[in-house]
Amino acid sequence: MFDSSPITLFERFQASLGGADALETLRGGLIGKDARLPGPFGPKPVLYCDYTASGRALMQAERFVLEEVLPWYANSHTEASHCGARMTAMRRAARQIVARSCGAGSDHAVIFAGSGATAGINRLVHLFGIAAATARGERPLVLIGPYEHHSNILPWRESGAEVRQLPEA
């Protein structure tokens, strides 16, 4: 049905990230690696330091999406069309790869929650039933550490939970 299995596509993508010098391969694929910012002492290279929130675009990933995903892009919850079946197969293959990479066994689940950490935390807020608890007049307690990223704090606060920050140990 497909010219390449989803696993084969992902294996080819993984190979595009490595090679003899994987770090140099990744550096070479960094989009904007030569970008410069104007300043009072002349243009300076961009130094990006927020990889916790979002990484910089990588040509290998963008090319994979452009060539292997977008031509077939469709609802991944159907197999009623070739495109839908292909996306469903890719999603299943991606779930297997993530599970294997994390050492997940048959008693674990990989849950794709959307884009970024905020989407994952929003999913947890929903799964834990925080909204239902606050609707009953309860106020669940959420403990956070002193170095939490903003994306891990805001969804809990907005849920109505009591958020307490633990002190630095």
mmCIF file with all atom_site columns, C-alpha atoms in Angstrom:
data_model
loop_
_atom_site.group_PDB
_atom_site.id
_atom_site.type_symbol
_atom_site.label_atom_id
_atom_site.label_alt_id
_atom_site.label_comp_id
_atom_site.label_asym_id
_atom_site.label_entity_id
_atom_site.label_seq_id
_atom_site.pdbx_PDB_ins_code
_atom_site.Cartn_x
_atom_site.Cartn_y
_atom_site.Cartn_z
_atom_site.occupancy
_atom_site.B_iso_or_equiv
_atom_site.pdbx_formal_charge
_atom_site.auth_seq_id
_atom_site.auth_comp_id
_atom_site.auth_asym_id
_atom_site.auth_atom_id
_atom_site.pdbx_PDB_model_num
ATOM 1   C CA . MET A 1 1   ? 0.000   0.000  0.000  1.00 0.00 ? 1   MET A CA 1
ATOM 2   C CA . PHE A 1 2   ? 2.836   2.414  0.861  1.00 0.00 ? 2   PHE A CA 1
ATOM 3   C CA . ASP A 1 3   ? 6.081   2.797  -1.067 1.00 0.00 ? 3   ASP A CA 1
ATOM 4   C CA . SER A 1 4   ? 7.933   2.674  2.288  1.00 0.00 ? 4   SER A CA 1
ATOM 5   C CA . SER A 1 5   ? 6.742   1.511  5.675  1.00 0.00 ? 5   SER A CA 1
ATOM 6   C CA . PRO A 1 6   ? 6.451   4.224  8.344  1.00 0.00 ? 6   PRO A CA 1
ATOM 7   C CA . ILE A 1 7   ? 9.207   2.509  10.334 1.00 0.00 ? 7   ILE A CA 1
ATOM 8   C CA . THR A 1 8   ? 11.506  2.621  7.279  1.00 0.00 ? 8   THR A CA 1
ATOM 9   C CA . LEU A 1 9   ? 10.706  6.323  6.797  1.00 0.00 ? 9   LEU A CA 1
ATOM 10  C CA . PHE A 1 10  ? 11.570  7.050  10.427 1.00 0.00 ? 10  PHE A CA 1
ATOM 11  C CA . GLU A 1 11  ? 14.753  4.974  10.160 1.00 0.00 ? 11  GLU A CA 1
ATOM 12  C CA . ARG A 1 12  ? 15.820  7.016  7.111  1.00 0.00 ? 12  ARG A CA 1
ATOM 13  C CA . PHE A 1 13  ? 15.041  10.203 9.031  1.00 0.00 ? 13  PHE A CA 1
ATOM 14  C CA . GLN A 1 14  ? 17.091  8.984  12.001 1.00 0.00 ? 14  GLN A CA 1
ATOM 15  C CA . ALA A 1 15  ? 19.986  8.178  9.673  1.00 0.00 ? 15  ALA A CA 1
ATOM 16  C CA . SER A 1 16  ? 19.837  11.741 8.293  1.00 0.00 ? 16  SER A CA 1
ATOM 17  C CA . LEU A 1 17  ? 20.583  13.020 11.806 1.00 0.00 ? 17  LEU A CA 1
ATOM 18  C CA . GLY A 1 18  ? 23.710  10.982 12.359 1.00 0.00 ? 18  GLY A CA 1
ATOM 19  C CA . GLY A 1 19  ? 26.645  9.804  10.372 1.00 0.00 ? 19  GLY A CA 1
ATOM 20  C CA . ALA A 1 20  ? 30.316  9.822  11.241 1.00 0.00 ? 20  ALA A CA 1
ATOM 21  C CA . ASP A 1 21  ? 30.033  13.150 13.035 1.00 0.00 ? 21  ASP A CA 1
ATOM 22  C CA . ALA A 1 22  ? 26.448  13.451 14.304 1.00 0.00 ? 22  ALA A CA 1
ATOM 23  C CA . LEU A 1 23  ? 27.056  16.742 16.107 1.00 0.00 ? 23  LEU A CA 1
ATOM 24  C CA . GLU A 1 24  ? 28.436  18.371 12.970 1.00 0.00 ? 24  GLU A CA 1
ATOM 25  C CA . THR A 1 25  ? 25.530  16.959 10.933 1.00 0.00 ? 25  THR A CA 1
ATOM 26  C CA . LEU A 1 26  ? 23.033  18.484 13.369 1.00 0.00 ? 26  LEU A CA 1
ATOM 27  C CA . ARG A 1 27  ? 24.892  21.804 13.438 1.00 0.00 ? 27  ARG A CA 1
ATOM 28  C CA . GLY A 1 28  ? 24.881  21.883 9.653  1.00 0.00 ? 28  GLY A CA 1
ATOM 29  C CA . GLY A 1 29  ? 21.109  21.386 9.580  1.00 0.00 ? 29  GLY A CA 1
ATOM 30  C CA . LEU A 1 30  ? 20.320  24.150 12.065 1.00 0.00 ? 30  LEU A CA 1
ATOM 31  C CA . ILE A 1 31  ? 18.157  26.731 10.311 1.00 0.00 ? 31  ILE A CA 1
ATOM 32  C CA . GLY A 1 32  ? 19.388  30.228 11.140 1.00 0.00 ? 32  GLY A CA 1
ATOM 33  C CA . LYS A 1 33  ? 22.860  29.075 12.223 1.00 0.00 ? 33  LYS A CA 1
ATOM 34  C CA . ASP A 1 34  ? 24.393  32.019 10.363 1.00 0.00 ? 34  ASP A CA 1
ATOM 35  C CA . ALA A 1 35  ? 21.827  34.605 11.522 1.00 0.00 ? 35  ALA A CA 1
ATOM 36  C CA . ARG A 1 36  ? 23.273  37.770 13.000 1.00 0.00 ? 36  ARG A CA 1
ATOM 37  C CA . LEU A 1 37  ? 21.705  40.489 15.126 1.00 0.00 ? 37  LEU A CA 1
ATOM 38  C CA . PRO A 1 38  ? 22.579  44.150 14.653 1.00 0.00 ? 38  PRO A CA 1
ATOM 39  C CA . GLY A 1 39  ? 24.125  45.791 17.706 1.00 0.00 ? 39  GLY A CA 1
ATOM 40  C CA . PRO A 1 40  ? 26.037  48.886 18.769 1.00 0.00 ? 40  PRO A CA 1
ATOM 41  C CA . PHE A 1 41  ? 29.338  47.087 18.069 1.00 0.00 ? 41  PHE A CA 1
ATOM 42  C CA . GLY A 1 42  ? 28.260  45.585 14.771 1.00 0.00 ? 42  GLY A CA 1
ATOM 43  C CA . PRO A 1 43  ? 26.380  42.411 13.897 1.00 0.00 ? 43  PRO A CA 1
ATOM 44  C CA . LYS A 1 44  ? 26.738  39.521 16.334 1.00 0.00 ? 44  LYS A CA 1
ATOM 45  C CA . PRO A 1 45  ? 25.782  35.849 15.918 1.00 0.00 ? 45  PRO A CA 1
ATOM 46  C CA . VAL A 1 46  ? 22.450  34.795 17.398 1.00 0.00 ? 46  VAL A CA 1
ATOM 47  C CA . LEU A 1 47  ? 22.939  32.797 20.589 1.00 0.00 ? 47  LEU A CA 1
ATOM 48  C CA . TYR A 1 48  ? 19.713  30.902 21.257 1.00 0.00 ? 48  TYR A CA 1
ATOM 49  C CA . CYS A 1 49  ? 19.347  29.787 24.889 1.00 0.00 ? 49  CYS A CA 1
ATOM 50  C CA . ASP A 1 50  ? 15.715  28.695 25.302 1.00 0.00 ? 50  ASP A CA 1
ATOM 51  C CA . TYR A 1 51  ? 15.783  25.077 24.135 1.00 0.00 ? 51  TYR A CA 1
ATOM 52  C CA . THR A 1 52  ? 13.676  24.147 27.181 1.00 0.00 ? 52  THR A CA 1
ATOM 53  C CA . ALA A 1 53  ? 10.691  25.895 25.611 1.00 0.00 ? 53  ALA A CA 1
ATOM 54  C CA . SER A 1 54  ? 11.313  25.361 21.896 1.00 0.00 ? 54  SER A CA 1
ATOM 55  C CA . GLY A 1 55  ? 14.230  24.159 19.851 1.00 0.00 ? 55  GLY A CA 1
ATOM 56  C CA . ARG A 1 56  ? 15.433  25.834 16.700 1.00 0.00 ? 56  ARG A CA 1
ATOM 57  C CA . ALA A 1 57  ? 14.226  24.462 13.391 1.00 0.00 ? 57  ALA A CA 1
ATOM 58  C CA . LEU A 1 58  ? 16.364  21.675 11.960 1.00 0.00 ? 58  LEU A CA 1
ATOM 59  C CA . MET A 1 59  ? 16.555  21.240 8.174  1.00 0.00 ? 59  MET A CA 1
ATOM 60  C CA . GLN A 1 60  ? 16.514  17.435 8.426  1.00 0.00 ? 60  GLN A CA 1
ATOM 61  C CA . ALA A 1 61  ? 13.235  17.532 10.382 1.00 0.00 ? 61  ALA A CA 1
ATOM 62  C CA . GLU A 1 62  ? 11.694  20.200 8.150  1.00 0.00 ? 62  GLU A CA 1
ATOM 63  C CA . ARG A 1 63  ? 12.662  18.248 5.007  1.00 0.00 ? 63  ARG A CA 1
ATOM 64  C CA . PHE A 1 64  ? 11.149  15.051 6.456  1.00 0.00 ? 64  PHE A CA 1
ATOM 65  C CA . VAL A 1 65  ? 7.875   16.834 7.204  1.00 0.00 ? 65  VAL A CA 1
ATOM 66  C CA . LEU A 1 66  ? 7.855   18.566 3.803  1.00 0.00 ? 66  LEU A CA 1
ATOM 67  C CA . GLU A 1 67  ? 8.632   15.444 1.767  1.00 0.00 ? 67  GLU A CA 1
ATOM 68  C CA . GLU A 1 68  ? 7.219   12.534 3.785  1.00 0.00 ? 68  GLU A CA 1
ATOM 69  C CA . VAL A 1 69  ? 4.360   13.947 5.868  1.00 0.00 ? 69  VAL A CA 1
ATOM 70  C CA . LEU A 1 70  ? 2.720   16.937 4.190  1.00 0.00 ? 70  LEU A CA 1
ATOM 71  C CA . PRO A 1 71  ? 2.110   15.286 0.785  1.00 0.00 ? 71  PRO A CA 1
ATOM 72  C CA . TRP A 1 72  ? -0.037  12.703 2.599  1.00 0.00 ? 72  TRP A CA 1
ATOM 73  C CA . TYR A 1 73  ? -1.299  14.860 5.485  1.00 0.00 ? 73  TYR A CA 1
ATOM 74  C CA . ALA A 1 74  ? -4.784  13.901 6.646  1.00 0.00 ? 74  ALA A CA 1
ATOM 75  C CA . ASN A 1 75  ? -6.782  13.028 9.745  1.00 0.00 ? 75  ASN A CA 1
ATOM 76  C CA . SER A 1 76  ? -4.751  10.401 11.596 1.00 0.00 ? 76  SER A CA 1
ATOM 77  C CA . HIS A 1 77  ? -7.835  8.838  13.171 1.00 0.00 ? 77  HIS A CA 1
ATOM 78  C CA . THR A 1 78  ? -9.178  7.209  10.030 1.00 0.00 ? 78  THR A CA 1
ATOM 79  C CA . GLU A 1 79  ? -8.185  4.604  7.520  1.00 0.00 ? 79  GLU A CA 1
ATOM 80  C CA . ALA A 1 80  ? -11.015 5.423  5.109  1.00 0.00 ? 80  ALA A CA 1
ATOM 81  C CA . SER A 1 81  ? -8.588  6.989  2.627  1.00 0.00 ? 81  SER A CA 1
ATOM 82  C CA . HIS A 1 82  ? -5.013  6.311  1.550  1.00 0.00 ? 82  HIS A CA 1
ATOM 83  C CA . CYS A 1 83  ? -3.851  9.562  3.164  1.00 0.00 ? 83  CYS A CA 1
ATOM 84  C CA . GLY A 1 84  ? -5.674  8.857  6.426  1.00 0.00 ? 84  GLY A CA 1
ATOM 85  C CA . ALA A 1 85  ? -4.331  5.298  6.541  1.00 0.00 ? 85  ALA A CA 1
ATOM 86  C CA . ARG A 1 86  ? -0.796  6.544  5.923  1.00 0.00 ? 86  ARG A CA 1
ATOM 87  C CA . MET A 1 87  ? -1.017  9.146  8.713  1.00 0.00 ? 87  MET A CA 1
ATOM 88  C CA . THR A 1 88  ? -2.518  6.564  11.070 1.00 0.00 ? 88  THR A CA 1
ATOM 89  C CA . ALA A 1 89  ? 0.346   4.170  10.289 1.00 0.00 ? 89  ALA A CA 1
ATOM 90  C CA . MET A 1 90  ? 2.909   6.943  10.846 1.00 0.00 ? 90  MET A CA 1
ATOM 91  C CA . ARG A 1 91  ? 1.313   7.887  14.170 1.00 0.00 ? 91  ARG A CA 1
ATOM 92  C CA . ARG A 1 92  ? 1.379   4.250  15.309 1.00 0.00 ? 92  ARG A CA 1
ATOM 93  C CA . ALA A 1 93  ? 5.005   3.865  14.237 1.00 0.00 ? 93  ALA A CA 1
ATOM 94  C CA . ALA A 1 94  ? 5.954   7.093  16.030 1.00 0.00 ? 94  ALA A CA 1
ATOM 95  C CA . ARG A 1 95  ? 4.225   5.849  19.190 1.00 0.00 ? 95  ARG A CA 1
ATOM 96  C CA . GLN A 1 96  ? 6.264   2.599  19.025 1.00 0.00 ? 96  GLN A CA 1
ATOM 97  C CA . ILE A 1 97  ? 9.505   4.519  18.534 1.00 0.00 ? 97  ILE A CA 1
ATOM 98  C CA . VAL A 1 98  ? 8.791   6.820  21.489 1.00 0.00 ? 98  VAL A CA 1
ATOM 99  C CA . ALA A 1 99  ? 7.837   3.856  23.695 1.00 0.00 ? 99  ALA A CA 1
ATOM 100 C CA . ARG A 1 100 ? 10.997  1.962  22.746 1.00 0.00 ? 100 ARG A CA 1
ATOM 101 C CA . SER A 1 101 ? 13.154  5.066  23.292 1.00 0.00 ? 101 SER A CA 1
ATOM 102 C CA . CYS A 1 102 ? 11.698  5.529  26.794 1.00 0.00 ? 102 CYS A CA 1
ATOM 103 C CA . GLY A 1 103 ? 11.919  1.856  27.725 1.00 0.00 ? 103 GLY A CA 1
ATOM 104 C CA . ALA A 1 104 ? 8.135   1.598  27.986 1.00 0.00 ? 104 ALA A CA 1
ATOM 105 C CA . GLY A 1 105 ? 6.689   -1.876 28.360 1.00 0.00 ? 105 GLY A CA 1
ATOM 106 C CA . SER A 1 106 ? 3.250   -3.299 27.678 1.00 0.00 ? 106 SER A CA 1
ATOM 107 C CA . ASP A 1 107 ? 2.001   -1.812 30.961 1.00 0.00 ? 107 ASP A CA 1
ATOM 108 C CA . HIS A 1 108 ? 2.861   1.731  29.802 1.00 0.00 ? 108 HIS A CA 1
ATOM 109 C CA . ALA A 1 109 ? 1.118   4.079  27.387 1.00 0.00 ? 109 ALA A CA 1
ATOM 110 C CA . VAL A 1 110 ? 2.482   6.778  25.113 1.00 0.00 ? 110 VAL A CA 1
ATOM 111 C CA . ILE A 1 111 ? 0.003   9.646  24.992 1.00 0.00 ? 111 ILE A CA 1
ATOM 112 C CA . PHE A 1 112 ? 0.481   12.310 22.352 1.00 0.00 ? 112 PHE A CA 1
ATOM 113 C CA . ALA A 1 113 ? -0.958  15.457 23.893 1.00 0.00 ? 113 ALA A CA 1
ATOM 114 C CA . GLY A 1 114 ? -0.334  18.175 21.327 1.00 0.00 ? 114 GLY A CA 1
ATOM 115 C CA . SER A 1 115 ? 2.335   20.752 20.861 1.00 0.00 ? 115 SER A CA 1
ATOM 116 C CA . GLY A 1 116 ? 4.847   21.406 23.609 1.00 0.00 ? 116 GLY A CA 1
ATOM 117 C CA . ALA A 1 117 ? 5.014   20.933 27.348 1.00 0.00 ? 117 ALA A CA 1
ATOM 118 C CA . THR A 1 118 ? 1.984   23.154 27.962 1.00 0.00 ? 118 THR A CA 1
ATOM 119 C CA . ALA A 1 119 ? -0.237  20.784 25.976 1.00 0.00 ? 119 ALA A CA 1
ATOM 120 C CA . GLY A 1 120 ? 1.097   17.857 28.007 1.00 0.00 ? 120 GLY A CA 1
ATOM 121 C CA . ILE A 1 121 ? 0.445   19.616 31.309 1.00 0.00 ? 121 ILE A CA 1
ATOM 122 C CA . ASN A 1 122 ? -3.044  20.627 30.132 1.00 0.00 ? 122 ASN A CA 1
ATOM 123 C CA . ARG A 1 123 ? -3.677  16.955 29.391 1.00 0.00 ? 123 ARG A CA 1
ATOM 124 C CA . LEU A 1 124 ? -2.547  16.001 32.917 1.00 0.00 ? 124 LEU A CA 1
ATOM 125 C CA . VAL A 1 125 ? -4.816  18.657 34.443 1.00 0.00 ? 125 VAL A CA 1
ATOM 126 C CA . HIS A 1 126 ? -7.704  17.089 32.526 1.00 0.00 ? 126 HIS A CA 1
ATOM 127 C CA . LEU A 1 127 ? -6.752  13.470 33.331 1.00 0.00 ? 127 LEU A CA 1
ATOM 128 C CA . PHE A 1 128 ? -6.416  14.255 37.048 1.00 0.00 ? 128 PHE A CA 1
ATOM 129 C CA . GLY A 1 129 ? -9.951  15.709 37.078 1.00 0.00 ? 129 GLY A CA 1
ATOM 130 C CA . ILE A 1 130 ? -8.909  19.070 38.515 1.00 0.00 ? 130 ILE A CA 1
ATOM 131 C CA . ALA A 1 131 ? -11.826 20.951 36.909 1.00 0.00 ? 131 ALA A CA 1
ATOM 132 C CA . ALA A 1 132 ? -14.359 18.457 38.291 1.00 0.00 ? 132 ALA A CA 1
ATOM 133 C CA . ALA A 1 133 ? -12.816 18.728 41.760 1.00 0.00 ? 133 ALA A CA 1
ATOM 134 C CA . THR A 1 134 ? -12.924 22.529 41.751 1.00 0.00 ? 134 THR A CA 1
ATOM 135 C CA . ALA A 1 135 ? -16.531 22.385 40.503 1.00 0.00 ? 135 ALA A CA 1
ATOM 136 C CA . ARG A 1 136 ? -17.344 20.323 43.641 1.00 0.00 ? 136 ARG A CA 1
ATOM 137 C CA . GLY A 1 137 ? -15.783 23.028 45.781 1.00 0.00 ? 137 GLY A CA 1
ATOM 138 C CA . GLU A 1 138 ? -12.548 21.117 46.364 1.00 0.00 ? 138 GLU A CA 1
ATOM 139 C CA . ARG A 1 139 ? -9.168  22.696 45.803 1.00 0.00 ? 139 ARG A CA 1
ATOM 140 C CA . PRO A 1 140 ? -6.548  20.106 44.834 1.00 0.00 ? 140 PRO A CA 1
ATOM 141 C CA . LEU A 1 141 ? -2.996  20.825 45.938 1.00 0.00 ? 141 LEU A CA 1
ATOM 142 C CA . VAL A 1 142 ? -0.218  20.850 43.338 1.00 0.00 ? 142 VAL A CA 1
ATOM 143 C CA . LEU A 1 143 ? 3.393   21.022 44.500 1.00 0.00 ? 143 LEU A CA 1
ATOM 144 C CA . ILE A 1 144 ? 5.985   22.518 42.172 1.00 0.00 ? 144 ILE A CA 1
ATOM 145 C CA . GLY A 1 145 ? 9.726   22.957 42.450 1.00 0.00 ? 145 GLY A CA 1
ATOM 146 C CA . PRO A 1 146 ? 11.608  26.248 42.594 1.00 0.00 ? 146 PRO A CA 1
ATOM 147 C CA . TYR A 1 147 ? 12.805  25.990 38.988 1.00 0.00 ? 147 TYR A CA 1
ATOM 148 C CA . GLU A 1 148 ? 9.611   25.072 37.154 1.00 0.00 ? 148 GLU A CA 1
ATOM 149 C CA . HIS A 1 149 ? 9.171   26.426 33.660 1.00 0.00 ? 149 HIS A CA 1
ATOM 150 C CA . HIS A 1 150 ? 6.256   28.837 33.271 1.00 0.00 ? 150 HIS A CA 1
ATOM 151 C CA . SER A 1 151 ? 4.524   26.288 31.003 1.00 0.00 ? 151 SER A CA 1
ATOM 152 C CA . ASN A 1 152 ? 4.307   23.906 33.976 1.00 0.00 ? 152 ASN A CA 1
ATOM 153 C CA . ILE A 1 153 ? 2.902   26.488 36.394 1.00 0.00 ? 153 ILE A CA 1
ATOM 154 C CA . LEU A 1 154 ? 0.232   28.342 34.448 1.00 0.00 ? 154 LEU A CA 1
ATOM 155 C CA . PRO A 1 155 ? -2.080  25.396 33.585 1.00 0.00 ? 155 PRO A CA 1
ATOM 156 C CA . TRP A 1 156 ? -2.218  24.330 37.246 1.00 0.00 ? 156 TRP A CA 1
ATOM 157 C CA . ARG A 1 157 ? -2.986  27.864 38.424 1.00 0.00 ? 157 ARG A CA 1
ATOM 158 C CA . GLU A 1 158 ? -5.634  28.345 35.752 1.00 0.00 ? 158 GLU A CA 1
ATOM 159 C CA . SER A 1 159 ? -7.249  25.026 36.733 1.00 0.00 ? 159 SER A CA 1
ATOM 160 C CA . GLY A 1 160 ? -8.219  26.353 40.154 1.00 0.00 ? 160 GLY A CA 1
ATOM 161 C CA . ALA A 1 161 ? -5.794  24.100 42.006 1.00 0.00 ? 161 ALA A CA 1
ATOM 162 C CA . GLU A 1 162 ? -3.799  25.441 44.923 1.00 0.00 ? 162 GLU A CA 1
ATOM 163 C CA . VAL A 1 163 ? -0.215  25.684 43.699 1.00 0.00 ? 163 VAL A CA 1
ATOM 164 C CA . ARG A 1 164 ? 2.543   25.636 46.306 1.00 0.00 ? 164 ARG A CA 1
ATOM 165 C CA . GLN A 1 165 ? 6.184   26.054 45.469 1.00 0.00 ? 165 GLN A CA 1
ATOM 166 C CA . LEU A 1 166 ? 8.592   23.886 47.420 1.00 0.00 ? 166 LEU A CA 1
ATOM 167 C CA . PRO A 1 167 ? 11.732  25.647 48.610 1.00 0.00 ? 167 PRO A CA 1
ATOM 168 C CA . GLU A 1 168 ? 15.126  24.868 47.193 1.00 0.00 ? 168 GLU A CA 1
ATOM 169 C CA . ALA A 1 169 ? 16.677  21.938 49.060 1.00 0.00 ? 169 ALA A CA 1
#
